[in-house]
PDB file of C-alpha atoms in Angstrom:
ATOM      1  CA  UNK A  11     -20.754 -26.173 -37.839  1.00 53.00           C
ATOM      2  CA  UNK A  12     -18.699 -27.979 -35.225  1.00 73.00           C
ATOM      3  CA  UNK A  13     -21.426 -28.067 -32.614  1.00 93.00           C
ATOM      4  CA  UNK A  14     -21.157 -26.933 -29.012  1.00 97.00           C
ATOM      5  CA  UNK A  15     -17.742 -27.640 -27.484  1.00 97.00           C
ATOM      6  CA  UNK A  16     -17.042 -27.968 -23.791  1.00 98.00           C
ATOM      7  CA  UNK A  17     -13.699 -28.179 -22.074  1.00 98.00           C
ATOM      8  CA  UNK A  18     -12.551 -30.056 -20.128  1.00 98.00           C
ATOM      9  CA  UNK A  19     -14.644 -33.211 -20.555  1.00 97.00           C
ATOM     10  CA  UNK A  20     -13.711 -34.418 -17.096  1.00 97.00           C
ATOM     11  CA  UNK A  21     -12.406 -32.638 -14.026  1.00 98.00           C
ATOM     12  CA  UNK A  22     -11.454 -34.122 -10.663  1.00 98.00           C
ATOM     13  CA  UNK A  23     -10.760 -31.596  -7.952  1.00 98.00           C
ATOM     14  CA  UNK A  24     -10.266 -31.525  -4.223  1.00 98.00           C
ATOM     15  CA  UNK A  25     -12.915 -29.993  -2.039  1.00 98.00           C
ATOM     16  CA  UNK A  26     -12.270 -26.301  -1.552  1.00 98.00           C
ATOM     17  CA  UNK A  27     -10.521 -25.763  -4.867  1.00 98.00           C
ATOM     18  CA  UNK A  28     -11.806 -23.481  -7.602  1.00 98.00           C
ATOM     19  CA  UNK A  29     -12.646 -24.844 -11.049  1.00 98.00           C
ATOM     20  CA  UNK A  30     -13.493 -23.185 -14.348  1.00 98.00           C
ATOM     21  CA  UNK A  31     -15.239 -24.705 -17.344  1.00 98.00           C
ATOM     22  CA  UNK A  32     -15.406 -23.346 -20.866  1.00 98.00           C
ATOM     23  CA  UNK A  33     -18.162 -23.568 -23.464  1.00 98.00           C
ATOM     24  CA  UNK A  34     -17.858 -22.612 -27.122  1.00 97.00           C
ATOM     25  CA  UNK A  35     -21.312 -22.340 -28.706  1.00 96.00           C
ATOM     26  CA  UNK A  36     -22.276 -22.769 -32.335  1.00 95.00           C
ATOM     27  CA  UNK A  37     -20.836 -19.657 -33.946  1.00 92.00           C
ATOM     28  CA  UNK A  38     -24.029 -17.958 -35.122  1.00 89.00           C
ATOM     29  CA  UNK A  39     -25.961 -18.691 -31.911  1.00 92.00           C
ATOM     30  CA  UNK A  40     -26.477 -15.663 -29.709  1.00 91.00           C
ATOM     31  CA  UNK A  41     -27.971 -17.498 -26.737  1.00 93.00           C
ATOM     32  CA  UNK A  42     -25.960 -19.719 -24.425  1.00 95.00           C
ATOM     33  CA  UNK A  43     -27.301 -21.793 -21.550  1.00 96.00           C
ATOM     34  CA  UNK A  44     -25.726 -23.647 -18.645  1.00 97.00           C
ATOM     35  CA  UNK A  45     -27.383 -26.666 -17.051  1.00 97.00           C
ATOM     36  CA  UNK A  46     -26.368 -29.030 -14.273  1.00 97.00           C
ATOM     37  CA  UNK A  47     -27.225 -32.715 -14.280  1.00 97.00           C
ATOM     38  CA  UNK A  48     -26.820 -34.993 -11.288  1.00 96.00           C
ATOM     39  CA  UNK A  49     -26.971 -38.778 -11.453  1.00 92.00           C
ATOM     40  CA  UNK A  50     -30.423 -40.098 -12.187  1.00 91.00           C
ATOM     41  CA  UNK A  51     -31.904 -36.706 -12.952  1.00 94.00           C
ATOM     42  CA  UNK A  52     -32.607 -34.604 -15.982  1.00 96.00           C
ATOM     43  CA  UNK A  53     -30.618 -31.435 -16.656  1.00 97.00           C
ATOM     44  CA  UNK A  54     -31.533 -28.442 -14.488  1.00 96.00           C
ATOM     45  CA  UNK A  55     -31.256 -24.903 -15.760  1.00 95.00           C
ATOM     46  CA  UNK A  56     -28.590 -22.711 -14.152  1.00 96.00           C
ATOM     47  CA  UNK A  57     -28.285 -19.538 -16.211  1.00 95.00           C
ATOM     48  CA  UNK A  58     -28.381 -18.142 -19.723  1.00 94.00           C
ATOM     49  CA  UNK A  59     -26.883 -15.358 -21.804  1.00 95.00           C
ATOM     50  CA  UNK A  60     -28.093 -13.446 -24.774  1.00 93.00           C
ATOM     51  CA  UNK A  61     -24.928 -12.165 -26.396  1.00 94.00           C
ATOM     52  CA  UNK A  62     -22.848 -10.963 -23.437  1.00 94.00           C
ATOM     53  CA  UNK A  63     -25.804 -10.178 -21.154  1.00 94.00           C
ATOM     54  CA  UNK A  64     -26.680 -12.673 -18.432  1.00 94.00           C
ATOM     55  CA  UNK A  65     -30.484 -12.589 -18.468  1.00 91.00           C
ATOM     56  CA  UNK A  66     -31.522 -15.137 -15.882  1.00 89.00           C
ATOM     57  CA  UNK A  67     -29.968 -17.074 -13.014  1.00 91.00           C
ATOM     58  CA  UNK A  68     -31.544 -20.027 -11.258  1.00 90.00           C
ATOM     59  CA  UNK A  69     -31.659 -20.165  -7.482  1.00 89.00           C
ATOM     60  CA  UNK A  70     -29.491 -23.281  -7.927  1.00 85.00           C
ATOM     61  CA  UNK A  71     -26.659 -20.899  -8.816  1.00 87.00           C
ATOM     62  CA  UNK A  72     -25.248 -20.125  -5.388  1.00 89.00           C
ATOM     63  CA  UNK A  73     -22.825 -17.290  -4.665  1.00 93.00           C
ATOM     64  CA  UNK A  74     -19.946 -19.677  -5.279  1.00 96.00           C
ATOM     65  CA  UNK A  75     -20.953 -19.965  -8.932  1.00 97.00           C
ATOM     66  CA  UNK A  76     -20.273 -17.322 -11.529  1.00 96.00           C
ATOM     67  CA  UNK A  77     -20.700 -17.361 -15.273  1.00 97.00           C
ATOM     68  CA  UNK A  78     -19.422 -14.952 -17.874  1.00 97.00           C
ATOM     69  CA  UNK A  79     -19.668 -14.456 -21.583  1.00 97.00           C
ATOM     70  CA  UNK A  80     -17.477 -11.394 -22.035  1.00 92.00           C
ATOM     71  CA  UNK A  81     -17.522 -11.023 -25.813  1.00 89.00           C
ATOM     72  CA  UNK A  82     -20.771 -12.759 -26.562  1.00 87.00           C
ATOM     73  CA  UNK A  83     -18.990 -15.814 -27.892  1.00 93.00           C
ATOM     74  CA  UNK A  84     -17.538 -18.431 -25.516  1.00 97.00           C
ATOM     75  CA  UNK A  85     -18.636 -18.642 -21.888  1.00 98.00           C
ATOM     76  CA  UNK A  86     -16.984 -19.731 -18.666  1.00 98.00           C
ATOM     77  CA  UNK A  87     -18.566 -21.174 -15.549  1.00 98.00           C
ATOM     78  CA  UNK A  88     -16.502 -20.908 -12.380  1.00 98.00           C
ATOM     79  CA  UNK A  89     -17.187 -22.683  -9.118  1.00 98.00           C
ATOM     80  CA  UNK A  90     -15.313 -21.384  -6.102  1.00 98.00           C
ATOM     81  CA  UNK A  91     -14.569 -23.407  -2.965  1.00 98.00           C
ATOM     82  CA  UNK A  92     -15.998 -26.575  -4.472  1.00 98.00           C
ATOM     83  CA  UNK A  93     -18.075 -28.910  -2.319  1.00 97.00           C
ATOM     84  CA  UNK A  94     -18.831 -32.588  -2.811  1.00 96.00           C
ATOM     85  CA  UNK A  95     -22.398 -31.656  -3.678  1.00 96.00           C
ATOM     86  CA  UNK A  96     -21.083 -29.809  -6.741  1.00 97.00           C
ATOM     87  CA  UNK A  97     -20.177 -33.148  -8.347  1.00 97.00           C
ATOM     88  CA  UNK A  98     -22.306 -33.325 -11.470  1.00 97.00           C
ATOM     89  CA  UNK A  99     -22.286 -33.049 -15.247  1.00 98.00           C
ATOM     90  CA  UNK A 100     -22.287 -29.411 -16.355  1.00 98.00           C
ATOM     91  CA  UNK A 101     -23.914 -29.002 -19.736  1.00 98.00           C
ATOM     92  CA  UNK A 102     -23.806 -26.052 -22.069  1.00 98.00           C
ATOM     93  CA  UNK A 103     -26.302 -25.421 -24.872  1.00 96.00           C
ATOM     94  CA  UNK A 104     -26.734 -22.715 -27.462  1.00 95.00           C
ATOM     95  CA  UNK A 105     -29.517 -21.464 -29.692  1.00 91.00           C
ATOM     96  CA  UNK A 106     -30.329 -18.694 -32.126  1.00 88.00           C
ATOM     97  CA  UNK A 107     -32.581 -16.456 -30.046  1.00 78.00           C
ATOM     98  CA  UNK A 108     -35.238 -18.312 -28.082  1.00 73.00           C
ATOM     99  CA  UNK A 109     -35.823 -20.586 -31.069  1.00 72.00           C
ATOM    100  CA  UNK A 110     -35.949 -24.200 -30.048  1.00 75.00           C
ATOM    101  CA  UNK A 111     -34.946 -25.358 -33.514  1.00 69.00           C
ATOM    102  CA  UNK A 112     -31.187 -25.661 -33.476  1.00 79.00           C
ATOM    103  CA  UNK A 113     -31.055 -25.708 -29.668  1.00 88.00           C
ATOM    104  CA  UNK A 114     -27.941 -27.859 -29.245  1.00 93.00           C
ATOM    105  CA  UNK A 115     -26.213 -29.288 -26.216  1.00 96.00           C
ATOM    106  CA  UNK A 116     -22.516 -29.912 -25.780  1.00 97.00           C
ATOM    107  CA  UNK A 117     -21.089 -33.162 -24.431  1.00 97.00           C
ATOM    108  CA  UNK A 118     -20.704 -31.704 -20.967  1.00 97.00           C
ATOM    109  CA  UNK A 119     -18.007 -31.449 -18.319  1.00 98.00           C
ATOM    110  CA  UNK A 120     -18.104 -34.147 -15.672  1.00 97.00           C
ATOM    111  CA  UNK A 121     -16.972 -32.679 -12.326  1.00 98.00           C
ATOM    112  CA  UNK A 122     -15.972 -34.917  -9.448  1.00 98.00           C
ATOM    113  CA  UNK A 123     -15.152 -33.265  -6.130  1.00 98.00           C
ATOM    114  CA  UNK A 124     -13.175 -35.504  -3.778  1.00 97.00           C
TER     115      UNK A 124
ATOM    116  CA  UNK B  18     -42.798 -24.136 -11.003  1.00 56.00           C
ATOM    117  CA  UNK B  19     -43.177 -26.403 -13.993  1.00 62.00           C
ATOM    118  CA  UNK B  20     -42.419 -30.076 -13.366  1.00 84.00           C
ATOM    119  CA  UNK B  21     -42.342 -32.989 -15.757  1.00 93.00           C
ATOM    120  CA  UNK B  22     -42.893 -36.569 -14.640  1.00 96.00           C
ATOM    121  CA  UNK B  23     -41.760 -39.432 -16.830  1.00 97.00           C
ATOM    122  CA  UNK B  24     -42.796 -43.044 -16.703  1.00 97.00           C
ATOM    123  CA  UNK B  25     -41.650 -45.671 -16.520  1.00 97.00           C
ATOM    124  CA  UNK B  26     -38.380 -44.855 -14.780  1.00 96.00           C
ATOM    125  CA  UNK B  27     -36.684 -47.775 -16.533  1.00 97.00           C
ATOM    126  CA  UNK B  28     -37.455 -50.450 -19.099  1.00 96.00           C
ATOM    127  CA  UNK B  29     -35.764 -53.720 -19.960  1.00 96.00           C
ATOM    128  CA  UNK B  30     -36.834 -55.106 -23.325  1.00 96.00           C
ATOM    129  CA  UNK B  31     -35.786 -57.602 -25.943  1.00 97.00           C
ATOM    130  CA  UNK B  32     -34.435 -56.465 -29.277  1.00 97.00           C
ATOM    131  CA  UNK B  33     -37.269 -56.119 -31.767  1.00 97.00           C
ATOM    132  CA  UNK B  34     -39.899 -55.149 -29.204  1.00 97.00           C
ATOM    133  CA  UNK B  35     -41.802 -51.883 -29.315  1.00 97.00           C
ATOM    134  CA  UNK B  36     -41.382 -49.356 -26.507  1.00 97.00           C
ATOM    135  CA  UNK B  37     -43.727 -46.727 -25.155  1.00 98.00           C
ATOM    136  CA  UNK B  38     -42.995 -44.041 -22.567  1.00 98.00           C
ATOM    137  CA  UNK B  39     -44.771 -40.922 -21.474  1.00 97.00           C
ATOM    138  CA  UNK B  40     -44.370 -37.590 -19.821  1.00 97.00           C
ATOM    139  CA  UNK B  41     -46.922 -35.600 -17.841  1.00 97.00           C
ATOM    140  CA  UNK B  42     -46.958 -32.100 -16.470  1.00 95.00           C
ATOM    141  CA  UNK B  43     -48.940 -30.202 -13.884  1.00 90.00           C
ATOM    142  CA  UNK B  44     -49.024 -27.210 -16.216  1.00 89.00           C
ATOM    143  CA  UNK B  45     -49.533 -26.602 -19.914  1.00 89.00           C
ATOM    144  CA  UNK B  46     -46.666 -26.722 -22.358  1.00 89.00           C
ATOM    145  CA  UNK B  47     -46.802 -25.190 -25.821  1.00 88.00           C
ATOM    146  CA  UNK B  48     -43.914 -27.301 -27.064  1.00 90.00           C
ATOM    147  CA  UNK B  49     -42.740 -30.769 -26.176  1.00 93.00           C
ATOM    148  CA  UNK B  50     -39.253 -32.057 -26.883  1.00 94.00           C
ATOM    149  CA  UNK B  51     -37.881 -35.573 -26.667  1.00 96.00           C
ATOM    150  CA  UNK B  52     -34.145 -36.106 -26.157  1.00 96.00           C
ATOM    151  CA  UNK B  53     -31.860 -39.141 -25.959  1.00 97.00           C
ATOM    152  CA  UNK B  54     -28.720 -39.113 -23.860  1.00 97.00           C
ATOM    153  CA  UNK B  55     -25.919 -41.640 -24.174  1.00 96.00           C
ATOM    154  CA  UNK B  56     -23.531 -42.193 -21.244  1.00 91.00           C
ATOM    155  CA  UNK B  57     -21.063 -39.333 -20.858  1.00 90.00           C
ATOM    156  CA  UNK B  58     -22.696 -37.259 -23.581  1.00 94.00           C
ATOM    157  CA  UNK B  59     -25.128 -34.375 -23.775  1.00 95.00           C
ATOM    158  CA  UNK B  60     -28.781 -34.816 -24.740  1.00 96.00           C
ATOM    159  CA  UNK B  61     -29.544 -35.052 -28.448  1.00 95.00           C
ATOM    160  CA  UNK B  62     -32.901 -33.875 -29.786  1.00 93.00           C
ATOM    161  CA  UNK B  63     -35.026 -36.646 -31.293  1.00 95.00           C
ATOM    162  CA  UNK B  64     -38.402 -35.065 -31.940  1.00 94.00           C
ATOM    163  CA  UNK B  65     -40.007 -31.651 -31.364  1.00 92.00           C
ATOM    164  CA  UNK B  66     -43.786 -31.178 -31.110  1.00 93.00           C
ATOM    165  CA  UNK B  67     -45.414 -27.775 -31.516  1.00 90.00           C
ATOM    166  CA  UNK B  68     -49.186 -28.322 -31.682  1.00 92.00           C
ATOM    167  CA  UNK B  69     -51.652 -30.076 -29.399  1.00 93.00           C
ATOM    168  CA  UNK B  70     -52.641 -33.390 -30.964  1.00 94.00           C
ATOM    169  CA  UNK B  71     -49.619 -33.411 -33.268  1.00 94.00           C
ATOM    170  CA  UNK B  72     -48.156 -36.798 -34.142  1.00 96.00           C
ATOM    171  CA  UNK B  73     -44.600 -36.712 -35.493  1.00 96.00           C
ATOM    172  CA  UNK B  74     -42.276 -39.471 -36.620  1.00 96.00           C
ATOM    173  CA  UNK B  75     -38.525 -39.694 -36.984  1.00 95.00           C
ATOM    174  CA  UNK B  76     -37.604 -43.086 -38.380  1.00 96.00           C
ATOM    175  CA  UNK B  77     -38.681 -45.724 -35.871  1.00 97.00           C
ATOM    176  CA  UNK B  78     -39.621 -43.029 -33.349  1.00 98.00           C
ATOM    177  CA  UNK B  79     -43.085 -41.531 -33.060  1.00 98.00           C
ATOM    178  CA  UNK B  80     -44.119 -38.878 -30.565  1.00 98.00           C
ATOM    179  CA  UNK B  81     -47.467 -37.293 -29.806  1.00 97.00           C
ATOM    180  CA  UNK B  82     -48.395 -33.981 -28.208  1.00 96.00           C
ATOM    181  CA  UNK B  83     -51.350 -34.639 -25.913  1.00 95.00           C
ATOM    182  CA  UNK B  84     -54.519 -32.698 -26.594  1.00 94.00           C
ATOM    183  CA  UNK B  85     -54.618 -31.376 -23.030  1.00 93.00           C
ATOM    184  CA  UNK B  86     -51.097 -29.985 -23.634  1.00 92.00           C
ATOM    185  CA  UNK B  87     -50.122 -31.551 -20.314  1.00 94.00           C
ATOM    186  CA  UNK B  88     -48.691 -34.777 -21.658  1.00 96.00           C
ATOM    187  CA  UNK B  89     -46.676 -36.353 -24.432  1.00 97.00           C
ATOM    188  CA  UNK B  90     -45.807 -39.866 -25.542  1.00 97.00           C
ATOM    189  CA  UNK B  91     -42.807 -41.407 -27.273  1.00 98.00           C
ATOM    190  CA  UNK B  92     -42.911 -44.745 -29.026  1.00 98.00           C
ATOM    191  CA  UNK B  93     -39.983 -46.677 -30.438  1.00 98.00           C
ATOM    192  CA  UNK B  94     -40.774 -49.507 -32.815  1.00 98.00           C
ATOM    193  CA  UNK B  95     -38.653 -52.590 -33.452  1.00 98.00           C
ATOM    194  CA  UNK B  96     -36.005 -51.648 -30.886  1.00 97.00           C
ATOM    195  CA  UNK B  97     -32.329 -52.279 -31.617  1.00 97.00           C
ATOM    196  CA  UNK B  98     -29.338 -52.368 -29.252  1.00 95.00           C
ATOM    197  CA  UNK B  99     -28.279 -48.802 -30.110  1.00 96.00           C
ATOM    198  CA  UNK B 100     -31.596 -47.523 -28.719  1.00 97.00           C
ATOM    199  CA  UNK B 101     -30.079 -48.050 -25.268  1.00 97.00           C
ATOM    200  CA  UNK B 102     -29.844 -44.806 -23.337  1.00 97.00           C
ATOM    201  CA  UNK B 103     -31.839 -42.350 -21.282  1.00 98.00           C
ATOM    202  CA  UNK B 104     -34.828 -40.651 -22.864  1.00 98.00           C
ATOM    203  CA  UNK B 105     -35.910 -37.258 -21.581  1.00 97.00           C
ATOM    204  CA  UNK B 106     -38.929 -35.156 -22.266  1.00 97.00           C
ATOM    205  CA  UNK B 107     -38.505 -31.413 -21.983  1.00 95.00           C
ATOM    206  CA  UNK B 108     -40.475 -28.261 -22.464  1.00 92.00           C
ATOM    207  CA  UNK B 109     -39.629 -24.580 -22.603  1.00 89.00           C
ATOM    208  CA  UNK B 110     -40.618 -21.938 -20.115  1.00 81.00           C
ATOM    209  CA  UNK B 111     -42.937 -19.500 -21.865  1.00 74.00           C
ATOM    210  CA  UNK B 112     -44.463 -16.150 -21.079  1.00 70.00           C
ATOM    211  CA  UNK B 113     -48.191 -15.514 -20.851  1.00 69.00           C
ATOM    212  CA  UNK B 114     -48.340 -15.070 -24.616  1.00 70.00           C
ATOM    213  CA  UNK B 115     -46.728 -18.451 -25.229  1.00 66.00           C
ATOM    214  CA  UNK B 116     -43.371 -17.089 -26.396  1.00 67.00           C
ATOM    215  CA  UNK B 117     -40.532 -19.356 -25.370  1.00 68.00           C
ATOM    216  CA  UNK B 118     -37.765 -18.044 -23.147  1.00 73.00           C
ATOM    217  CA  UNK B 119     -35.519 -20.840 -24.351  1.00 81.00           C
ATOM    218  CA  UNK B 120     -34.981 -22.229 -20.859  1.00 89.00           C
ATOM    219  CA  UNK B 121     -35.921 -25.904 -20.761  1.00 93.00           C
ATOM    220  CA  UNK B 122     -37.490 -27.970 -17.997  1.00 94.00           C
ATOM    221  CA  UNK B 123     -36.609 -31.679 -18.160  1.00 96.00           C
ATOM    222  CA  UNK B 124     -38.236 -34.802 -16.815  1.00 96.00           C
ATOM    223  CA  UNK B 125     -36.182 -37.229 -14.761  1.00 96.00           C
ATOM    224  CA  UNK B 126     -35.715 -39.606 -17.687  1.00 97.00           C
ATOM    225  CA  UNK B 127     -36.605 -43.143 -18.728  1.00 97.00           C
ATOM    226  CA  UNK B 128     -33.665 -45.547 -18.824  1.00 97.00           C
ATOM    227  CA  UNK B 129     -33.968 -48.001 -21.706  1.00 98.00           C
ATOM    228  CA  UNK B 130     -32.042 -51.268 -21.826  1.00 97.00           C
ATOM    229  CA  UNK B 131     -32.316 -53.486 -24.893  1.00 96.00           C
ATOM    230  CA  UNK B 132     -31.245 -57.116 -24.657  1.00 93.00           C
ATOM    231  CA  UNK B 133     -29.989 -58.629 -27.933  1.00 89.00           C
TER     232      UNK B 133
END
């Protein structure tokens, strides 16, 4: 069990560019969650997948954001036409079903939009 | 929607002191979770509480699930420098039957600083 892996750990991009983040969940976990955390706040839910199906999206997830989990394993989160307000830590978590036991977060991707 | 309010927002204590923080909600939670987050890392689960009134310990940490199910408390005894970090409470969104959807709502965190 290598935990939840996120790549890259840090990303600096210019406003207007597209960025993509990857999350590799714990291998036997079928649920995968994306959260966003801004400075001084707790993580806020963005979206989650059960296997390859995206089951819920927060209203925080604007049209510029898209997430995929094509084979029910790793997931990608893409932000198009980045804005300075997108600067945040993007956290991925995984779990086995809705069980809270084993619900594990990755170390996150820190995005800075300049 | 569900909101969690943590207090205090920050604490500055001396090594060896005990620490207490709490979390309140406007709505009922069936599960309370306490996480610690170090700078540049994701949150790590410290304690999970599943029953109203439950008191659970994990080493020097003790957490309680309030009997109203609208609050929870975390205590740290004999603090040490590595206790420094941000502590979050969190709870899952549940359906009317109390089954968790797995989506977590977090408080805004309590920042703990421990002076040696």
